[in-house]
């Protein structure tokens, strides 16, 4: 199967240089560490977490399992578009994107363009896959959050924002004139970086259409839902160890809704806002403030910061030993999406 989009040079739509991302990550990490030390003065959260190595290790294992499921979805989406990569090499390229996951909308994960490029996957294909991945994640976490919607007064507004964004994406893939109109608006943006960003996004959206078939969407939603359930279970297990007994809707919904709130805040990685949302919901259902803070920071260390560490290690390994050029055509697989 021939790729749907003509290949453009990676440099034309590549993300910002990695040194900027590293500087940004260093700044975010420093701010988070400073806030953590400040909070620890009153709550003793660090000493409390130090007493839970086994629980945090279990959370890390469950979260790592969720990463594997998310990559399997990514791998299958690439096959649908006509690209099949070696599973292990693709996993390294995928995980490397987590190095800059603490960015607005997780856009820093598009570092994968560099490493999947070494596997002969064009930038537009990586971007289209990223857009569908984000869209499916938004659907899943919104669905999981319905059970705790009463704990977040703005949940209805968040759900409407998600529905509106995904509707615009879907209509843009079905109505070429709408996509052209969006491109024309992007071309009139006042700053050059804004025009480049708009062009970048339009290039990705134009390749999304074949990924929106139900035969592709349903398996992707199953994998995405399973991945998020693993993280929700990790959060529920941590809360249980800390003495909080949550109902199933609360156990499965609090962390996904907090992630949604963090994304809506446009704070890079939802740093601080996601933790605040977790604490707000846990205290609303009767948890002690100090325990709620411990749960919030614990699950973020075992998810966001674990992902960043894994991403940095994967990125370093790819710089030392680049991914093999072992990509091959997947035309035989494209007619049976997600075929094993």
Short mmCIF file of C-alpha atoms in Angstrom, two decimals:
data_model
loop_
_atom_site.label_atom_id
_atom_site.label_comp_id
_atom_site.label_asym_id
_atom_site.label_seq_id
_atom_site.Cartn_x
_atom_site.Cartn_y
_atom_site.Cartn_z
CA UNK A 1 0.00 0.00 0.00
CA UNK A 2 1.35 3.38 -0.95
CA UNK A 3 1.43 6.02 1.83
CA UNK A 4 -1.48 8.43 1.64
CA UNK A 5 0.68 11.50 2.06
CA UNK A 6 3.64 12.52 0.00
CA UNK A 7 6.77 12.48 2.06
CA UNK A 8 8.26 15.82 3.02
CA UNK A 9 11.68 16.46 4.49
CA UNK A 10 11.69 15.83 8.22
CA UNK A 11 13.28 19.22 8.82
CA UNK A 12 10.24 20.91 7.30
CA UNK A 13 7.93 19.84 10.08
CA UNK A 14 10.24 18.60 12.81
CA UNK A 15 9.74 19.65 16.43
CA UNK A 16 12.07 22.20 18.10
CA UNK A 17 15.71 21.27 18.72
CA UNK A 18 16.23 18.80 21.56
CA UNK A 19 18.41 21.18 23.55
CA UNK A 20 15.40 23.44 24.01
CA UNK A 21 13.36 20.50 25.19
CA UNK A 22 16.08 19.50 27.63
CA UNK A 23 16.30 23.03 29.01
CA UNK A 24 12.52 23.14 29.37
CA UNK A 25 12.49 19.75 31.10
CA UNK A 26 15.21 20.90 33.50
CA UNK A 27 13.18 23.99 34.36
CA UNK A 28 9.97 22.00 34.94
CA UNK A 29 11.83 19.42 37.03
CA UNK A 30 13.44 22.12 39.16
CA UNK A 31 10.13 23.83 39.82
CA UNK A 32 8.46 20.52 40.68
CA UNK A 33 11.27 19.55 43.04
CA UNK A 34 11.11 22.93 44.77
CA UNK A 35 7.35 22.62 45.22
CA UNK A 36 7.72 19.05 46.45
CA UNK A 37 10.24 20.09 49.09
CA UNK A 38 7.98 22.97 50.12
CA UNK A 39 4.95 20.69 50.48
CA UNK A 40 7.04 18.11 52.33
CA UNK A 41 7.75 20.57 55.12
CA UNK A 42 4.12 20.48 56.25
CA UNK A 43 2.96 17.04 55.11
CA UNK A 44 6.01 14.76 55.39
CA UNK A 45 5.02 13.30 52.03
CA UNK A 46 8.53 12.18 51.10
CA UNK A 47 9.08 10.21 54.30
CA UNK A 48 5.64 8.64 53.90
CA UNK A 49 6.42 7.60 50.34
CA UNK A 50 9.80 6.22 51.44
CA UNK A 51 7.87 3.72 53.57
CA UNK A 52 6.04 2.38 50.50
CA UNK A 53 8.73 1.03 48.14
CA UNK A 54 6.77 -2.11 47.35
CA UNK A 55 3.57 -0.23 46.54
CA UNK A 56 5.37 2.29 44.36
CA UNK A 57 7.15 -0.55 42.56
CA UNK A 58 3.79 -2.20 41.87
CA UNK A 59 2.46 1.09 40.51
CA UNK A 60 5.54 1.38 38.28
CA UNK A 61 4.99 -2.15 36.93
CA UNK A 62 1.32 -1.45 36.15
CA UNK A 63 2.17 1.88 34.52
CA UNK A 64 4.91 0.22 32.43
CA UNK A 65 2.32 -2.33 31.29
CA UNK A 66 0.09 0.53 30.20
CA UNK A 67 2.96 1.97 28.14
CA UNK A 68 3.36 -1.39 26.37
CA UNK A 69 -0.36 -1.43 25.51
CA UNK A 70 -0.21 2.13 24.22
CA UNK A 71 2.75 1.27 22.04
CA UNK A 72 0.95 -1.77 20.66
CA UNK A 73 -1.85 0.57 19.58
CA UNK A 74 0.71 2.88 17.96
CA UNK A 75 2.36 -0.08 16.21
CA UNK A 76 -0.98 -1.20 14.79
CA UNK A 77 -1.89 2.30 13.63
CA UNK A 78 1.36 2.47 11.69
CA UNK A 79 0.52 -0.84 10.00
CA UNK A 80 -2.84 0.52 8.93
CA UNK A 81 -1.04 3.39 7.18
CA UNK A 82 1.28 1.00 5.36
CA UNK A 83 4.30 0.98 7.66
CA UNK A 84 5.45 -1.96 9.73
CA UNK A 85 8.44 -1.51 11.98
CA UNK A 86 10.40 -3.96 14.06
CA UNK A 87 8.47 -4.16 17.35
CA UNK A 88 11.46 -3.64 19.64
CA UNK A 89 13.00 -0.82 17.62
CA UNK A 90 9.64 0.88 17.35
CA UNK A 91 9.18 0.56 21.11
CA UNK A 92 12.46 2.39 21.71
CA UNK A 93 11.40 5.17 19.35
CA UNK A 94 7.97 5.39 20.99
CA UNK A 95 9.25 5.47 24.57
CA UNK A 96 11.85 8.12 23.63
CA UNK A 97 8.92 10.50 23.09
CA UNK A 98 8.14 10.30 26.80
CA UNK A 99 11.34 12.26 27.51
CA UNK A 100 9.41 15.44 26.71
CA UNK A 101 5.91 14.34 27.70
CA UNK A 102 5.81 17.20 30.24
CA UNK A 103 4.86 19.66 27.51
CA UNK A 104 1.57 21.37 26.57
CA UNK A 105 -0.68 18.76 24.95
CA UNK A 106 2.28 16.34 25.21
CA UNK A 107 3.49 17.87 21.95
CA UNK A 108 7.07 17.17 23.01
CA UNK A 109 6.37 13.50 22.33
CA UNK A 110 6.66 14.37 18.64
CA UNK A 111 10.38 13.85 19.18
CA UNK A 112 9.35 10.44 17.82
CA UNK A 113 9.46 12.00 14.36
CA UNK A 114 13.25 11.88 14.55
CA UNK A 115 13.50 8.27 15.63
CA UNK A 116 10.69 6.81 13.54
CA UNK A 117 12.28 8.64 10.62
CA UNK A 118 15.22 6.26 11.06
CA UNK A 119 12.68 3.46 10.50
CA UNK A 120 11.50 5.04 7.24
CA UNK A 121 8.23 6.35 8.69
CA UNK A 122 7.47 9.85 7.28
CA UNK A 123 6.82 12.76 9.67
CA UNK A 124 3.19 13.17 8.54
CA UNK A 125 2.45 9.55 9.40
CA UNK A 126 3.91 9.96 12.89
CA UNK A 127 1.88 13.13 13.38
CA UNK A 128 -1.37 11.54 12.16
CA UNK A 129 -0.79 8.60 14.51
CA UNK A 130 -0.09 10.98 17.38
CA UNK A 131 -3.32 12.90 16.74
CA UNK A 132 -5.42 9.74 16.72
CA UNK A 133 -3.68 8.48 19.85
CA UNK A 134 -4.45 11.72 21.69
CA UNK A 135 -8.05 11.66 20.49
CA UNK A 136 -8.62 8.10 21.65
CA UNK A 137 -7.05 8.86 25.03
CA UNK A 138 -9.38 11.83 25.47
CA UNK A 139 -12.39 9.62 24.73
CA UNK A 140 -11.24 6.95 27.18
CA UNK A 141 -10.41 9.22 30.11
CA UNK A 142 -13.64 11.15 29.65
CA UNK A 143 -15.62 7.90 29.72
CA UNK A 144 -13.76 6.69 32.84
CA UNK A 145 -14.39 10.03 34.52
CA UNK A 146 -18.17 9.97 34.21
CA UNK A 147 -18.42 8.05 37.49
CA UNK A 148 -16.77 10.89 39.42
CA UNK A 149 -18.19 13.82 37.45
CA UNK A 150 -19.89 15.13 40.59
CA UNK A 151 -16.48 15.67 42.23
CA UNK A 152 -15.40 18.16 39.56
CA UNK A 153 -17.87 21.04 39.00
CA UNK A 154 -16.30 21.80 35.61
CA UNK A 155 -16.51 18.21 34.33
CA UNK A 156 -19.39 19.06 32.00
CA UNK A 157 -17.38 21.88 30.45
CA UNK A 158 -14.35 19.62 30.09
CA UNK A 159 -16.46 16.92 28.42
CA UNK A 160 -17.93 19.48 26.02
CA UNK A 161 -14.44 20.76 25.18
CA UNK A 162 -13.32 17.21 24.40
CA UNK A 163 -16.43 16.50 22.32
CA UNK A 164 -16.06 19.78 20.42
CA UNK A 165 -12.37 19.24 19.66
CA UNK A 166 -12.91 15.68 18.44
CA UNK A 167 -15.92 16.74 16.37
CA UNK A 168 -13.89 19.41 14.59
CA UNK A 169 -11.17 16.85 13.92
CA UNK A 170 -13.65 14.35 12.50
CA UNK A 171 -15.41 16.92 10.31
CA UNK A 172 -12.10 18.22 9.00
CA UNK A 173 -11.27 14.72 7.76
CA UNK A 174 -14.66 14.39 6.08
CA UNK A 175 -15.04 17.87 4.59
CA UNK A 176 -11.95 18.92 2.59
CA UNK A 177 -13.23 22.48 2.37
CA UNK A 178 -13.14 22.75 6.18
CA UNK A 179 -9.54 21.54 6.26
CA UNK A 180 -8.67 24.05 3.52
CA UNK A 181 -10.41 26.79 5.49
CA UNK A 182 -8.42 25.88 8.60
CA UNK A 183 -5.25 25.96 6.52
CA UNK A 184 -6.14 29.40 5.16
CA UNK A 185 -6.73 30.70 8.69
CA UNK A 186 -3.37 29.23 9.76
CA UNK A 187 -1.62 31.00 6.90
CA UNK A 188 -2.92 34.35 8.22
CA UNK A 189 -1.58 33.92 11.73
CA UNK A 190 0.60 36.89 12.76
CA UNK A 191 3.77 35.00 13.74
CA UNK A 192 5.93 32.76 11.60
CA UNK A 193 6.10 30.05 14.27
CA UNK A 194 2.30 30.08 14.46
CA UNK A 195 2.01 29.61 10.69
CA UNK A 196 4.53 26.76 10.78
CA UNK A 197 2.66 25.10 13.63
CA UNK A 198 -0.66 25.42 11.81
CA UNK A 199 0.83 23.93 8.65
CA UNK A 200 2.35 21.14 10.72
CA UNK A 201 -1.01 20.25 12.29
CA UNK A 202 -2.92 20.44 9.01
CA UNK A 203 -0.41 18.01 7.46
CA UNK A 204 -1.17 15.55 10.24
CA UNK A 205 -4.95 15.97 10.19
CA UNK A 206 -5.03 15.39 6.43
CA UNK A 207 -3.70 11.87 7.01
CA UNK A 208 -6.04 10.92 9.85
CA UNK A 209 -9.04 9.79 7.78
CA UNK A 210 -8.04 6.13 7.22
CA UNK A 211 -7.48 5.75 10.97
CA UNK A 212 -11.07 6.73 11.80
CA UNK A 213 -12.69 3.58 10.41
CA UNK A 214 -14.50 1.55 13.06
CA UNK A 215 -12.37 -1.49 12.24
CA UNK A 216 -9.38 0.58 13.32
CA UNK A 217 -10.93 2.70 16.06
CA UNK A 218 -12.48 -0.10 18.13
CA UNK A 219 -9.29 -2.14 18.68
CA UNK A 220 -7.44 1.10 19.40
CA UNK A 221 -10.00 2.13 22.00
CA UNK A 222 -9.79 -1.32 23.61
CA UNK A 223 -6.01 -1.05 23.89
CA UNK A 224 -6.19 2.55 25.08
CA UNK A 225 -8.92 1.73 27.58
CA UNK A 226 -6.92 -1.20 28.94
CA UNK A 227 -3.84 1.00 29.28
CA UNK A 228 -5.71 3.65 31.25
CA UNK A 229 -7.40 1.02 33.41
CA UNK A 230 -3.97 -0.25 34.44
CA UNK A 231 -2.94 3.24 35.57
CA UNK A 232 -6.28 3.70 37.37
CA UNK A 233 -5.73 0.37 39.14
CA UNK A 234 -2.24 1.49 40.17
CA UNK A 235 -3.75 4.64 41.67
CA UNK A 236 -6.48 2.65 43.44
CA UNK A 237 -3.88 0.25 44.88
CA UNK A 238 -1.80 3.15 46.21
CA UNK A 239 -4.85 4.75 47.79
CA UNK A 240 -5.76 1.45 49.42
CA UNK A 241 -2.29 1.08 50.93
CA UNK A 242 -2.61 4.61 52.30
CA UNK A 243 -5.87 3.65 54.04
CA UNK A 244 -8.36 5.17 51.59
CA UNK A 245 -11.20 2.95 50.52
CA UNK A 246 -12.70 4.22 47.29
CA UNK A 247 -15.71 2.98 45.37
CA UNK A 248 -14.98 1.47 41.97
CA UNK A 249 -16.18 4.55 40.04
CA UNK A 250 -13.94 6.70 42.24
CA UNK A 251 -10.98 4.33 42.02
CA UNK A 252 -11.15 4.18 38.23
CA UNK A 253 -12.19 7.76 37.55
CA UNK A 254 -10.24 10.11 39.80
CA UNK A 255 -6.85 9.84 38.11
CA UNK A 256 -8.17 10.04 34.51
CA UNK A 257 -10.31 13.09 35.37
CA UNK A 258 -7.31 14.72 37.06
CA UNK A 259 -5.32 14.13 33.87
CA UNK A 260 -8.12 15.75 31.86
CA UNK A 261 -8.11 18.76 34.19
CA UNK A 262 -4.34 19.01 33.88
CA UNK A 263 -4.55 18.94 30.09
CA UNK A 264 -7.27 21.60 30.07
CA UNK A 265 -5.09 23.87 32.22
CA UNK A 266 -2.47 24.01 29.41
CA UNK A 267 0.22 23.74 32.09
CA UNK A 268 3.09 21.63 30.67
CA UNK A 269 2.44 18.02 31.63
CA UNK A 270 -0.35 19.19 33.92
CA UNK A 271 2.39 19.61 36.53
CA UNK A 272 0.78 20.85 39.73
CA UNK A 273 -2.73 21.13 38.32
CA UNK A 274 -3.17 17.36 37.99
CA UNK A 275 -1.95 16.83 41.55
CA UNK A 276 -4.27 19.58 42.78
CA UNK A 277 -7.24 17.94 41.07
CA UNK A 278 -6.40 14.58 42.67
CA UNK A 279 -6.16 16.17 46.12
CA UNK A 280 -9.43 18.05 45.61
CA UNK A 281 -11.34 14.90 44.64
CA UNK A 282 -9.81 12.72 47.36
CA UNK A 283 -10.56 15.25 50.10
CA UNK A 284 -14.09 15.62 48.75
CA UNK A 285 -14.68 11.89 49.32
CA UNK A 286 -13.33 12.16 52.87
CA UNK A 287 -9.56 11.61 52.65
CA UNK A 288 -7.15 13.36 54.98
CA UNK A 289 -5.29 16.19 53.26
CA UNK A 290 -1.81 14.82 53.97
CA UNK A 291 -2.77 11.36 52.74
CA UNK A 292 -4.39 12.82 49.62
CA UNK A 293 -1.22 14.78 48.83
CA UNK A 294 0.86 11.64 49.32
CA UNK A 295 -1.36 9.68 46.91
CA UNK A 296 -1.24 12.47 44.33
CA UNK A 297 2.53 12.81 44.36
CA UNK A 298 3.10 9.07 44.59
CA UNK A 299 1.09 8.24 41.49
CA UNK A 300 2.67 11.09 39.56
CA UNK A 301 6.15 9.87 40.44
CA UNK A 302 5.15 6.39 39.25
CA UNK A 303 3.57 7.67 36.03
CA UNK A 304 4.66 11.07 34.69
CA UNK A 305 8.18 11.09 36.11
CA UNK A 306 8.72 7.39 35.47
CA UNK A 307 7.75 8.03 31.84
CA UNK A 308 10.22 10.92 31.61
CA UNK A 309 13.07 8.81 33.01
CA UNK A 310 12.25 5.93 30.66
CA UNK A 311 12.05 8.38 27.77
CA UNK A 312 15.44 9.89 28.54
CA UNK A 313 17.02 6.42 28.74
CA UNK A 314 15.41 5.38 25.44
CA UNK A 315 16.52 8.62 23.78
CA UNK A 316 20.07 8.13 25.02
CA UNK A 317 20.12 4.56 23.72
CA UNK A 318 18.89 5.72 20.31
CA UNK A 319 21.57 8.39 20.13
CA UNK A 320 24.25 5.83 21.01
CA UNK A 321 22.82 3.04 18.85
CA UNK A 322 20.31 4.35 16.29
CA UNK A 323 17.30 2.25 15.38
CA UNK A 324 17.91 -0.22 12.58
CA UNK A 325 16.54 0.58 9.15
CA UNK A 326 14.30 -2.46 9.25
CA UNK A 327 11.01 -0.94 8.20
CA UNK A 328 9.14 -2.79 5.47
CA UNK A 329 5.89 -2.42 3.59
CA UNK A 330 2.83 -3.59 5.42
CA UNK A 331 0.50 -3.64 2.44
CA UNK A 332 -0.54 -7.20 3.19
CA UNK A 333 -1.67 -6.13 6.63
CA UNK A 334 -3.52 -2.92 5.84
CA UNK A 335 -6.69 -4.59 4.66
CA UNK A 336 -7.02 -6.39 7.99
CA UNK A 337 -6.29 -3.62 10.48
CA UNK A 338 -4.76 -4.71 13.77
CA UNK A 339 -4.31 -8.25 12.44
CA UNK A 340 -1.82 -10.10 14.63
#
